[in-house]
Short mmCIF file of C-alpha atoms and ligand atoms in Angstrom, two decimals:
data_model
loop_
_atom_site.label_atom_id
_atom_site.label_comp_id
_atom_site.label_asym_id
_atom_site.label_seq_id
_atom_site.Cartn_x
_atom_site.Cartn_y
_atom_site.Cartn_z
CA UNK V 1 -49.20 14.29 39.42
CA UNK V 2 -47.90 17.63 41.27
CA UNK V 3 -47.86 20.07 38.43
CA UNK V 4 -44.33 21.25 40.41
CA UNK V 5 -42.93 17.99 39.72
CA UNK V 6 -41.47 17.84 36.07
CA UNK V 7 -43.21 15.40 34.05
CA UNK V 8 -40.09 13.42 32.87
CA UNK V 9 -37.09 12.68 35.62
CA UNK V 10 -34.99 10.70 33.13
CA UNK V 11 -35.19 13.16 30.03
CA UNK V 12 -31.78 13.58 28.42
CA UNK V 13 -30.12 17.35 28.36
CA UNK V 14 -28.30 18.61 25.61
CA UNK V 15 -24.45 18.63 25.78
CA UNK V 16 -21.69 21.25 24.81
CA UNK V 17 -18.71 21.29 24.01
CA UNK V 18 -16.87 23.36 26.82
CA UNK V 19 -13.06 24.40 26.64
CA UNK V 20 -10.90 23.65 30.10
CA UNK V 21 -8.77 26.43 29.47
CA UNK V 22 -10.61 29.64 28.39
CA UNK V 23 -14.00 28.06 28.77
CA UNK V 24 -15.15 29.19 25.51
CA UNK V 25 -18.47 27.41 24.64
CA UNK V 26 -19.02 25.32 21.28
CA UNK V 27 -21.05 22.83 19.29
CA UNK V 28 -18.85 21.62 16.99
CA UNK V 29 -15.26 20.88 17.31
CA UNK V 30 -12.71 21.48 14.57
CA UNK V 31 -11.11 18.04 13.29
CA UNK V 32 -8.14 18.04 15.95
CA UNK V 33 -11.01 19.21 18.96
CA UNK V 34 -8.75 21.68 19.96
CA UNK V 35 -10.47 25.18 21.15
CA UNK V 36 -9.89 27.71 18.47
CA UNK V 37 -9.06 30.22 20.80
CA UNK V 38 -6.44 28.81 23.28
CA UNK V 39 -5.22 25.50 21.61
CA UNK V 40 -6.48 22.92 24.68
CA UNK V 41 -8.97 20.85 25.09
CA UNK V 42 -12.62 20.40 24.98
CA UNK V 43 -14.96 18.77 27.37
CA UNK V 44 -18.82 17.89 27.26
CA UNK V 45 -20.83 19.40 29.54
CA UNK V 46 -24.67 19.27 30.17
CA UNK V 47 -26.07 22.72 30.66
CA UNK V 48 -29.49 21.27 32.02
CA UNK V 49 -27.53 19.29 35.22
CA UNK V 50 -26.92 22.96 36.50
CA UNK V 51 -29.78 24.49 36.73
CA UNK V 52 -30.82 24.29 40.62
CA UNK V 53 -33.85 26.09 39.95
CA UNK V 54 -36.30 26.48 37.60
CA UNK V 55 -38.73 24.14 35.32
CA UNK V 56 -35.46 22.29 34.20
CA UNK V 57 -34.62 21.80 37.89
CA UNK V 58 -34.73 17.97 38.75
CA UNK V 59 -35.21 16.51 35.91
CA UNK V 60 -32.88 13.84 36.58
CA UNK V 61 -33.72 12.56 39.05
CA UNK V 62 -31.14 10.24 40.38
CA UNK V 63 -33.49 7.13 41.86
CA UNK V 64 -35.52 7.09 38.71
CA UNK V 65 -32.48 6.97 36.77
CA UNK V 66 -31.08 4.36 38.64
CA UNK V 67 -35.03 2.15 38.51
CA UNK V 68 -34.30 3.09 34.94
CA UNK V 69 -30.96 1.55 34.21
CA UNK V 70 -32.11 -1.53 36.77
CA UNK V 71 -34.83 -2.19 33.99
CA UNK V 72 -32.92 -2.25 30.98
CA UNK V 73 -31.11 -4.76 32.00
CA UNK V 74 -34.01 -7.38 30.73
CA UNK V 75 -34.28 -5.09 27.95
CA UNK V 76 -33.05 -7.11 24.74
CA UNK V 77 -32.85 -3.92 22.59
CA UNK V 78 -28.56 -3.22 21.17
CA UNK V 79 -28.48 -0.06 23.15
CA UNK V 80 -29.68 -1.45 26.51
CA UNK V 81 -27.48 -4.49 26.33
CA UNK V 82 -24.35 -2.30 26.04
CA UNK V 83 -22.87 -1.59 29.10
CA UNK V 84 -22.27 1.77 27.78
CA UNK V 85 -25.34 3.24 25.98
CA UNK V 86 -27.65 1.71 29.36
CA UNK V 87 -26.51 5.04 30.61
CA UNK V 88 -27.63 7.24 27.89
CA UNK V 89 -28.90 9.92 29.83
CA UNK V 90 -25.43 10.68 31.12
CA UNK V 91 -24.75 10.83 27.45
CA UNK V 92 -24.60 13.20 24.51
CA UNK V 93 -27.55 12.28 22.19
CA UNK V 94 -27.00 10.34 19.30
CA UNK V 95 -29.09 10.32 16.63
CA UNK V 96 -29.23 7.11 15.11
CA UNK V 97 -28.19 3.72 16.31
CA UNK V 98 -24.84 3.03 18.65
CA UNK V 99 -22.17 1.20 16.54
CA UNK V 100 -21.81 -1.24 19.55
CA UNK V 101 -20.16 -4.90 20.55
CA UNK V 102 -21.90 -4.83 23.79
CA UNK V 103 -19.50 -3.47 25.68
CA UNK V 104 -19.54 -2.41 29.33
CA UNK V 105 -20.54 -5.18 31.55
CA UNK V 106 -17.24 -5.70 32.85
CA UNK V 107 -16.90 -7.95 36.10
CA UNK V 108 -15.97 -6.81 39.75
CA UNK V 109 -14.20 -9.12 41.30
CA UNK V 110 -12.42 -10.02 44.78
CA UNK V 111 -8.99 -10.00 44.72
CA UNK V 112 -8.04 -11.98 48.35
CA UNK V 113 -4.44 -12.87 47.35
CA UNK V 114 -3.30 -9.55 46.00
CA UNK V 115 -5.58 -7.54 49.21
CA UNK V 116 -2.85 -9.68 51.62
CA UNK V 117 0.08 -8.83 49.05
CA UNK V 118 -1.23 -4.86 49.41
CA UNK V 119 -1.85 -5.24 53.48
CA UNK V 120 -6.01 -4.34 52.98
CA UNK V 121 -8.40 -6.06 54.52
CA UNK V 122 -10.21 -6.57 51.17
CA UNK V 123 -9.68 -5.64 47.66
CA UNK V 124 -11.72 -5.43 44.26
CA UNK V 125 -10.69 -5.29 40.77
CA UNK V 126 -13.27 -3.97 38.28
CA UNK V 127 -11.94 -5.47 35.14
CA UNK V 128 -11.99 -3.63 31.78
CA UNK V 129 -10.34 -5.99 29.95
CA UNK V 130 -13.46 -7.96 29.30
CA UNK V 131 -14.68 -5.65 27.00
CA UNK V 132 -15.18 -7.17 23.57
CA UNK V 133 -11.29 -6.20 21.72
CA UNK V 134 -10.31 -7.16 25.55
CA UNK V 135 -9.32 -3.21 26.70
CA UNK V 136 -11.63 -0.76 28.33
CA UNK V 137 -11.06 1.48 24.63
CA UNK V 138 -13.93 -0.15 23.91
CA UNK V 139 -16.20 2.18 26.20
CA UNK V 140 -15.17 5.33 24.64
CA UNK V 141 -14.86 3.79 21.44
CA UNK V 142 -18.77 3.04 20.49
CA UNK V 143 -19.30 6.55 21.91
CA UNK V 144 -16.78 8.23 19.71
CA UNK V 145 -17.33 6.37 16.41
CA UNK V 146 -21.23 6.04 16.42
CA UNK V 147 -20.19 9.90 16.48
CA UNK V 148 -17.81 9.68 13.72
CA UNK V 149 -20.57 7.59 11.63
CA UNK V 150 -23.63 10.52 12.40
CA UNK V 151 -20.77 13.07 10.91
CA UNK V 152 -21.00 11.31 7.97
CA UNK V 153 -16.87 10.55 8.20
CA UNK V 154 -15.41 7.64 6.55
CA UNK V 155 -12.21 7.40 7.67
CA UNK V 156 -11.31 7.56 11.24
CA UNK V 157 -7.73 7.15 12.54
CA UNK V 158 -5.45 7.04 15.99
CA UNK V 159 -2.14 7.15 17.32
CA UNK V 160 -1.93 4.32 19.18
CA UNK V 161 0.46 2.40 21.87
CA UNK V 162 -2.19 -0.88 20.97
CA UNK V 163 -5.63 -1.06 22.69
CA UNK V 164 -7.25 1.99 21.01
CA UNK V 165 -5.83 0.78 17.32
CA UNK V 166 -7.28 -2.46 18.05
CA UNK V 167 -10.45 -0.91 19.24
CA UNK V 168 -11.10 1.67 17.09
CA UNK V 169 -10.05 -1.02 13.91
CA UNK V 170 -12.89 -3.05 15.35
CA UNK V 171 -15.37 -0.69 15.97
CA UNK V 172 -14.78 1.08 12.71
CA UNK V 173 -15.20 -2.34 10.78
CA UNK V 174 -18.54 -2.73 12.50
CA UNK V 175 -19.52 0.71 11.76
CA UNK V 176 -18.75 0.28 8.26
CA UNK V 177 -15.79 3.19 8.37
CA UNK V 178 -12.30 2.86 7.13
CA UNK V 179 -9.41 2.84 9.98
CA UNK V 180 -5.59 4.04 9.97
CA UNK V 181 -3.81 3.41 12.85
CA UNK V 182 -0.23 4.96 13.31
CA UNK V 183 1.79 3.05 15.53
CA UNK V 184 5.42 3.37 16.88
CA UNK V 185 7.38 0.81 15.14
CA UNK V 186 8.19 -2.53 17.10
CA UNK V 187 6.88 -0.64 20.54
CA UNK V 188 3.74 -2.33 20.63
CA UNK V 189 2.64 -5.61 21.61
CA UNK V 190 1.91 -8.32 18.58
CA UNK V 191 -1.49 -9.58 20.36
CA UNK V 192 -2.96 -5.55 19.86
CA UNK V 193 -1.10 -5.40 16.18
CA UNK V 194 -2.82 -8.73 15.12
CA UNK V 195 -6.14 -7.52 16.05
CA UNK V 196 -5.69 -4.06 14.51
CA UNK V 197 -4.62 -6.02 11.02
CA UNK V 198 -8.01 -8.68 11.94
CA UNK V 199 -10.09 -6.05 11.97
CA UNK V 200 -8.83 -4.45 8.49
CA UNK V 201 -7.55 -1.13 9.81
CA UNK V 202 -4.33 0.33 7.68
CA UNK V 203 -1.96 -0.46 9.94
CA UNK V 204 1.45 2.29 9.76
CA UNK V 205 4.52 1.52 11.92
CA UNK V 206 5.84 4.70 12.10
CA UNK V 207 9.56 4.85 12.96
CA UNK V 208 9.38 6.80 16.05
CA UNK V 209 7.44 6.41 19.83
CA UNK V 210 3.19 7.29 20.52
CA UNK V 211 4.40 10.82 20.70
CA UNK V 212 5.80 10.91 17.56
CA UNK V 213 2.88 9.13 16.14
CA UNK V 214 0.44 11.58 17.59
CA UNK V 215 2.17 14.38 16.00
CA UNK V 216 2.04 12.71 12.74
CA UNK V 217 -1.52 12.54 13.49
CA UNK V 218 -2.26 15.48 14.54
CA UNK V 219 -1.00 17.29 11.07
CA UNK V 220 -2.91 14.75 9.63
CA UNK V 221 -6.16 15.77 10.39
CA UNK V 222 -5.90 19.26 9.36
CA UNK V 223 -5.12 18.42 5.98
CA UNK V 224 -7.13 15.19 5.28
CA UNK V 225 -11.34 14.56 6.41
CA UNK V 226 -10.29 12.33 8.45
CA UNK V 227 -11.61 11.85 12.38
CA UNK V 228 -9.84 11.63 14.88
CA UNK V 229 -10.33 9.13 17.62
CA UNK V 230 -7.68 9.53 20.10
CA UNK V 231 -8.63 10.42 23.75
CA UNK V 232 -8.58 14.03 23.29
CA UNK V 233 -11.98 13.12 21.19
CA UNK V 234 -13.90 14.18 24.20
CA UNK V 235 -16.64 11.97 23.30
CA UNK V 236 -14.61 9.21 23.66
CA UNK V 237 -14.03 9.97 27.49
CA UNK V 238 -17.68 10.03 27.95
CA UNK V 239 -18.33 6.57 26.81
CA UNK V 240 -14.96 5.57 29.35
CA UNK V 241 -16.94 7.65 32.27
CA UNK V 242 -19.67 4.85 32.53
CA UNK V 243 -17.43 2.37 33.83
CA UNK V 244 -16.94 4.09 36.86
CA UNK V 245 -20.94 4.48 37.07
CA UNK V 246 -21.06 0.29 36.16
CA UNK V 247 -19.23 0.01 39.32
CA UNK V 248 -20.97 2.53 41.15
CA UNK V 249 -24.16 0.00 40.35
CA UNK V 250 -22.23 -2.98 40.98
CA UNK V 251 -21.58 -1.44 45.10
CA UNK V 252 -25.53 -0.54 44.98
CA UNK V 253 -24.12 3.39 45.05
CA UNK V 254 -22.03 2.82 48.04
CA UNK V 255 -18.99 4.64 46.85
CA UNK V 256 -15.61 2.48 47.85
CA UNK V 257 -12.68 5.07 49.91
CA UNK V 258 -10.50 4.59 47.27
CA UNK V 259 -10.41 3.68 42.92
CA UNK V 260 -7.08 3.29 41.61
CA UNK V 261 -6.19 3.41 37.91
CA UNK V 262 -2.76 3.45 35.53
CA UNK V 263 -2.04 6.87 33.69
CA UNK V 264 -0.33 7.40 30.21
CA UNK V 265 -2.45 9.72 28.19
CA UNK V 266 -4.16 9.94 30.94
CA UNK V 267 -7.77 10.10 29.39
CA UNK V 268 -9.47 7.13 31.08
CA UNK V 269 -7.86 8.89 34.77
CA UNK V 270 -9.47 11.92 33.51
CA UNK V 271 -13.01 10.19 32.33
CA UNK V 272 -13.72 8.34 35.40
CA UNK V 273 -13.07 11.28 37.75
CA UNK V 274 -15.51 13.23 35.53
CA UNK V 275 -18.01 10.77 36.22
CA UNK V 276 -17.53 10.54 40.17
CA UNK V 277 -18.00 14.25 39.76
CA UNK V 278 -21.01 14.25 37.66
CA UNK V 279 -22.69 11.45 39.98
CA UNK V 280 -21.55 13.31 43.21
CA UNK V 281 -23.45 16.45 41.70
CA UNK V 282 -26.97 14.06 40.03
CA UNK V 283 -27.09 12.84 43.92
CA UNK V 284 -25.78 9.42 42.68
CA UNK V 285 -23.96 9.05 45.33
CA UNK V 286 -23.20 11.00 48.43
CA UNK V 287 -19.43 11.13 48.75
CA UNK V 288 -16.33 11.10 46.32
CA UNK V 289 -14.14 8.22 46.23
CA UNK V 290 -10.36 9.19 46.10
CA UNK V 291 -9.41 8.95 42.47
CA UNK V 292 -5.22 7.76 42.25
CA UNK V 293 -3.24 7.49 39.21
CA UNK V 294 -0.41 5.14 39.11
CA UNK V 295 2.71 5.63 36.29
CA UNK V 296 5.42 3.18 35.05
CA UNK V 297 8.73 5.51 36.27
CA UNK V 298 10.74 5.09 32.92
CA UNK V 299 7.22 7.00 31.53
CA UNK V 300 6.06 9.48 34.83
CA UNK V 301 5.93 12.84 33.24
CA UNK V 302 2.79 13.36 35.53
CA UNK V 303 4.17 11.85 38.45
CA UNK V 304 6.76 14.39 37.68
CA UNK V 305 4.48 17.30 37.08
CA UNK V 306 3.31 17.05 40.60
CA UNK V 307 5.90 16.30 42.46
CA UNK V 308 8.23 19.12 41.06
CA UNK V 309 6.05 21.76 39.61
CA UNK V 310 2.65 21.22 41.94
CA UNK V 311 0.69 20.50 38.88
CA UNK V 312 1.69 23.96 37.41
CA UNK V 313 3.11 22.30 34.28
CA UNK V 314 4.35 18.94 32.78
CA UNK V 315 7.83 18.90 31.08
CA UNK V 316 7.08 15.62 28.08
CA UNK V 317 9.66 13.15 28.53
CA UNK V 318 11.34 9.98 26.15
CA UNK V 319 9.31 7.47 28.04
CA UNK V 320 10.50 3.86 28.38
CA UNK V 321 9.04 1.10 30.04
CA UNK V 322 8.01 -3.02 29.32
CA UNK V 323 4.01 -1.93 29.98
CA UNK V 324 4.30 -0.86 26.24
CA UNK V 325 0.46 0.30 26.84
CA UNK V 326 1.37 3.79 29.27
CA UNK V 327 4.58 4.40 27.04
CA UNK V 328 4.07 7.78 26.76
CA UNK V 329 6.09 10.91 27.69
CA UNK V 330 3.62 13.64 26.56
CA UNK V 331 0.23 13.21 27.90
CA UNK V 332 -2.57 15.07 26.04
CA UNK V 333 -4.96 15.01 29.08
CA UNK V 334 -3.19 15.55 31.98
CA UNK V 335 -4.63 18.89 33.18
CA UNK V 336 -8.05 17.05 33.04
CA UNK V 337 -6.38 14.33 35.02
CA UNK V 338 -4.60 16.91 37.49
CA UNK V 339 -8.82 18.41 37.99
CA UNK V 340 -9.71 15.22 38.90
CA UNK V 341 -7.29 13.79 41.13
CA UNK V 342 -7.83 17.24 43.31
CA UNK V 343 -11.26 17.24 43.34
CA UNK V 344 -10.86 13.85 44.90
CA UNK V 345 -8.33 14.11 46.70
CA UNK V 346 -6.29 11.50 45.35
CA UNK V 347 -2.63 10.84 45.20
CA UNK V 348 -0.10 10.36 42.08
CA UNK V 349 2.77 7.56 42.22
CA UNK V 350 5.25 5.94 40.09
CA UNK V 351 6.31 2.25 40.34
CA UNK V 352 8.98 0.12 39.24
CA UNK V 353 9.53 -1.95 35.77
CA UNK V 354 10.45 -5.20 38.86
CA UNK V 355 6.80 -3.80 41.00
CA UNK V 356 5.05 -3.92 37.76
CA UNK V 357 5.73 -7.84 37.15
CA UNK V 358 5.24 -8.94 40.56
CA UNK V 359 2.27 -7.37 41.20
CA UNK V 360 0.81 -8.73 37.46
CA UNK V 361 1.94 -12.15 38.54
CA UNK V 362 0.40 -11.66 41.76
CA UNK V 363 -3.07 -10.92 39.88
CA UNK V 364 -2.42 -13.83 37.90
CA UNK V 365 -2.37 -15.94 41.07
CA UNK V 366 -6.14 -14.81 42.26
CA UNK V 367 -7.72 -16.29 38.72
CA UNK V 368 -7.55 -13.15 37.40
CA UNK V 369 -4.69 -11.56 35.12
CA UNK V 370 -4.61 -8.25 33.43
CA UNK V 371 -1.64 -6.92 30.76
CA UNK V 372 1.56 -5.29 32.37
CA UNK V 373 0.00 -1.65 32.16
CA UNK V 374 -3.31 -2.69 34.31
CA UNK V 375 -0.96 -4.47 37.07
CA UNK V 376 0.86 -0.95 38.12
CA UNK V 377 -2.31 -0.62 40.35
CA UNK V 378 -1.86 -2.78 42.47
CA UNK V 379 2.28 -2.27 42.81
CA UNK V 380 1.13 1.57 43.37
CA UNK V 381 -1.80 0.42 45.93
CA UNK V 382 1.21 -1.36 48.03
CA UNK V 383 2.83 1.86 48.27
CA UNK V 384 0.04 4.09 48.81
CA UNK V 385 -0.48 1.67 52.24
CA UNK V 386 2.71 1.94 53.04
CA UNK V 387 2.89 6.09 53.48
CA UNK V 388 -0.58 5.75 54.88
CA UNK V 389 -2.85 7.24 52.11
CA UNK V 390 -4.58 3.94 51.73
CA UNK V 391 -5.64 2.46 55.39
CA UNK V 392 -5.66 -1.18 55.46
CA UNK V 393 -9.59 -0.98 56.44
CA UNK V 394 -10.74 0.82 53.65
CA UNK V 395 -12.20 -0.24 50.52
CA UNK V 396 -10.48 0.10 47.37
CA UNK V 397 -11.02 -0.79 43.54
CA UNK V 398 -8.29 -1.29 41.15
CA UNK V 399 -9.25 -0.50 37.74
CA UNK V 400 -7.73 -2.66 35.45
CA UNK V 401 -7.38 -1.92 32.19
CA UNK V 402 -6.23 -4.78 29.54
CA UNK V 403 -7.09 -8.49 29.33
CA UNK V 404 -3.83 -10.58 30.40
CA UNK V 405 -3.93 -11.92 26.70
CA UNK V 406 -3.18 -8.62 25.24
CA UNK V 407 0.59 -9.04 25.81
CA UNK V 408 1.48 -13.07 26.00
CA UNK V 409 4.94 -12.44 25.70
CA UNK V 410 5.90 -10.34 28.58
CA UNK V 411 4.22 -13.29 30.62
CA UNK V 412 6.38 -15.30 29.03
CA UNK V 413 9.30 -13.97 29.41
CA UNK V 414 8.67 -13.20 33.00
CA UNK V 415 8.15 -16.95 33.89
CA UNK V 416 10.71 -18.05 31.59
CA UNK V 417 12.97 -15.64 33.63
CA UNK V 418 14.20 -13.36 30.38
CA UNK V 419 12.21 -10.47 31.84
CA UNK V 420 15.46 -8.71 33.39
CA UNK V 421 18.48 -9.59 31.89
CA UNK V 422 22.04 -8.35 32.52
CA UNK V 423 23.57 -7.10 35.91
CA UNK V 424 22.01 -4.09 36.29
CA UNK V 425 18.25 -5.84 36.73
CA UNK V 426 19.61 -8.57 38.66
CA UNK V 427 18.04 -7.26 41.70
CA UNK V 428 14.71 -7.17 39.98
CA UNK V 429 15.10 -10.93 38.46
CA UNK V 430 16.15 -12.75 42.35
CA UNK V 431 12.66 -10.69 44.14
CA UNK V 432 10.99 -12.11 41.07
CA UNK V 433 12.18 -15.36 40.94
CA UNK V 434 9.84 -17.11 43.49
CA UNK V 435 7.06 -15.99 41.42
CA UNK V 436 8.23 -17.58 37.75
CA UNK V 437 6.44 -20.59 37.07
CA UNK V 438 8.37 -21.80 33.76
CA UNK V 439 6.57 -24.45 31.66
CA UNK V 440 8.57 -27.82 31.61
CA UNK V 441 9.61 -30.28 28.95
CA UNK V 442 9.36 -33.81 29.77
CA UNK V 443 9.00 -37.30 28.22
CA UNK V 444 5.69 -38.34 27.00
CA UNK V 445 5.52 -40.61 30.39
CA UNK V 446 2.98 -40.80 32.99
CA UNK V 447 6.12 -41.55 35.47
CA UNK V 448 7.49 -37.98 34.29
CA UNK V 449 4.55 -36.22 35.06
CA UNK V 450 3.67 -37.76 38.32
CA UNK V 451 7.72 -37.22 39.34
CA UNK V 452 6.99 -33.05 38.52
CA UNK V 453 4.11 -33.36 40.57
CA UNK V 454 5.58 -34.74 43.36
CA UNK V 455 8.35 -32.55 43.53
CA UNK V 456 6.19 -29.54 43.32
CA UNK V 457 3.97 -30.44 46.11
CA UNK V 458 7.06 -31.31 48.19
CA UNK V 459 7.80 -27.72 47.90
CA UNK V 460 4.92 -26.33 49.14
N1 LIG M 501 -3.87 0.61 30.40
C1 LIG M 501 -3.90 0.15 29.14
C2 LIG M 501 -4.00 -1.32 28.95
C3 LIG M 501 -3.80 1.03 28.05
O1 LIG M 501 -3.85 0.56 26.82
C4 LIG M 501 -3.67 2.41 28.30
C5 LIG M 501 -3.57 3.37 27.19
C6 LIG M 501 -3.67 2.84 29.63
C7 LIG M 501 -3.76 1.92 30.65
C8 LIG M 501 -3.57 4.27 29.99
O2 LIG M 501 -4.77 4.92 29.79
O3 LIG M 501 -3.89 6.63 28.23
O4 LIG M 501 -6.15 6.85 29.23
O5 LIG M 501 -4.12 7.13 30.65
N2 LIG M 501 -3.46 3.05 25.98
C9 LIG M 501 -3.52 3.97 24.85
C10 LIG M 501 -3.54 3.23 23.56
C11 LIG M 501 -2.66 5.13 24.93
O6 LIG M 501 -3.16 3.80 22.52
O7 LIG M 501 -3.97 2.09 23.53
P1 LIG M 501 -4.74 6.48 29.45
#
């Protein structure tokens, strides 16, 4: 072997804790991982990725750590079959073994119907909710409690508009922690507060919205040993980075023009374009994609930000909107967010509660589905064609974020036609009517069946 070349090209670094604001340096975070000094957020960082010169210089070596993950995958061992914990090395170290529900893996697929619906030549969804609770909460969540666990906590707790309650509940259960979830009262969908109460978290409806519930929270954990697990755990973010390097696998490294995902507290926005950037700087790949965050307008306080203070500040908002999941007015991570949507150039949008539905029944039509939140990439994507950001020739992935299960009775309603009620959403229920597909009651009687099925194919 050159005596140049270091001896190990896959040898994990250790991380920091790093704060976005005043950059002050750390190694432990206080219970509500807030920087001491300026009150905002923390970050990991790996101090041995930046050394350009030196013995540390290459040790990761970004086509051994690619051989490397390739391997595992016939590797049988609990960390190598998560989807998450494959890419350890990208990782802070944990000491003992993941708390994990092999999670990761999450299928790319084609979306033909919804590409023609958009106007691109081709479209991909990469599809998060397949992770075990069904949410991609899952990928920061076996990061963030096998943390909690090593720390010796035994409670953890989250505010929570659904998916990280039920996550967290589950992953806490396997872990062998306690859970509290505070949730806004009635806000939430029943299919996330079943699992949460499946799972044997203490379940709180608190009488107010996720901001209110994060406040709550937030007190909380100063006064009670209790960890927190919401997304400004920055641990959490970097088990929710490997999903965009998943995908990066999944195009053998060929990054796509374009990767679309829905914002509310805007940490998974804010984990994935940390992970373009980290793989852009490893040599993973040789080009950002553009990173776009799409918001529900009843709940666009970064939309706002943007568009009428240039990303210099973000006024919080009562946020309202039927894709219960990005309810929230107040998003702890949007300067993280507003880093990574510049350093990829990407664009911000808002969409419509009547975009929203169509464009989750039009994933619904390509064998698909996703929950309301996940489907405002794909009503964003349509506009983002039509000003000319997205070109119809290049290649874009929609992240989406929750399995269609999550919330059965916004489907329901939408196909029942009891989505938009009342003359001010009128408009919204005639564009969506051609879409409803409203179960139908008949006689037990073969002639009654064959009569619907005739009449439906005449239609065609
Ligand atoms: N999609 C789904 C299905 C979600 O559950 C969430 C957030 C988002 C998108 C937005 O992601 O907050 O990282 O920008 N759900 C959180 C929760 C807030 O409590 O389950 P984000």
């Amino acid at each position: 072997m050159n005596p140049a070349t270091p001896e190990t090209t896959t040898e994990i670094p250790a991380a920091r804790l790093r704060c976005i604001q005043c950059g002050s340096l750390a190694d432990h975070a206080g219970q509500d991982f807030r920087c001491p000094s300026c009150g905002d957020l923390y970050e990991i960082f790996y101090p041995g990725w930046q050394r350009p010169h030196g013995p540390e210089a290459s040790r990761l070596d970004a086509e051994a750590l690619r051989q490397l993950w390739r391997d595992r995958k016939s590797s049988l061992a609990a960390a190598d079959t998560s989807g998450v914990w494959r890419f350890r090395e990208l990782l802070p170290v944990l000491k003992a073994d993941p708390i994990t529900l092999r999670e990761g893996n999450t299928p790319l697929y084609d979306l033909p119907g919804c590409a023609q619906a958009a106007g691109v030549e081709a479209l991909q969804a990469k599809h998060q909710g397949m992770n075990p609770t069904a949410s991609f909460k899952d990928t920061g969540m076996t990061t963030a409690a096998s943390f909690a666990r090593q720390e010796g906590f035994r409670w953890v707790a989250c505010a929570s508009t659904g998916n990280t309650s039920a996550s967290m509940a589950a992953y806490a259960a396997r872990g062998g922690m306690r859970s509290l979830v505070l949730i806004p009262e009635g806000q939430i969908s029943w299919g996330k507060l079943s699992q949460s109460l499946d799972y044997g978290a203490v379940t709180c409806q608190l009488r107010t919205d996720f901001d209110g519930c994060v406040k709550v929270l937030s007190e909380l954990v100063r006064r009670k040993p209790v960890y927190l697990l919401n997304s400004v755990n920055p641990y959490r973010l970097e088990g929710q980075k490997t999903a965009a390097i998943e995908l990066l696998e999944q195009l053998n490294w060929q990054p796509p023009d374009h990767i679309i995902v829905p914002g509310g507290n805007l940490g998974n926005s804010s984990a994935l374009g940390k992970a373009l950037l980290e793989m852009r700087d490893l040599g993973l790949i040789s080009r950002l994609p553009k990173l776009s965050v799409i918001q529900a307008e009843g709940a666009n306080p970064f939309y706002r930000s943007i568009r009428e203070h240039a990303g210099a500040k973000l006024v919080p908002m009562q946020a309202d909107t039927l894709a219960t999941a990005i309810r929230i007015g107040n998003p702890a991570s949007w300067k993280k967010a507003l880093r990574v949507v510049q350093a990829t150039e990407g664009a911000v949008e808002q969409v419509s509660e009547g975009e929203i539905a169509l464009a989750k029944a039009e994933i619904g039509c390509d064998g698909v589905g996703c929950e309301p939140a996940s489907a405002v990439t794909l009503a964003g994507l349509k506009k983002l064609v039509k000003q000319g950001f997205v070109k119809p020739s290049e290649t874009v992935v929609l992240i989406l974020t929750g399995h269609v299960l999550k919330d059965p009775e916004f489907t329901l309603k939408f196909h029942r036609g009891d989505l938009f009620t009342g003359a001010a959403r009128a408009k919204d229920a005639t564009a969506l009517a051609a879409h409803q597909r409203a179960p139908v009651a008949l006689d037990a009687t073969v002639d009654a069946v064959i009569q619907t099925l005739e009449q439906v194919d005449s239609e065609r």
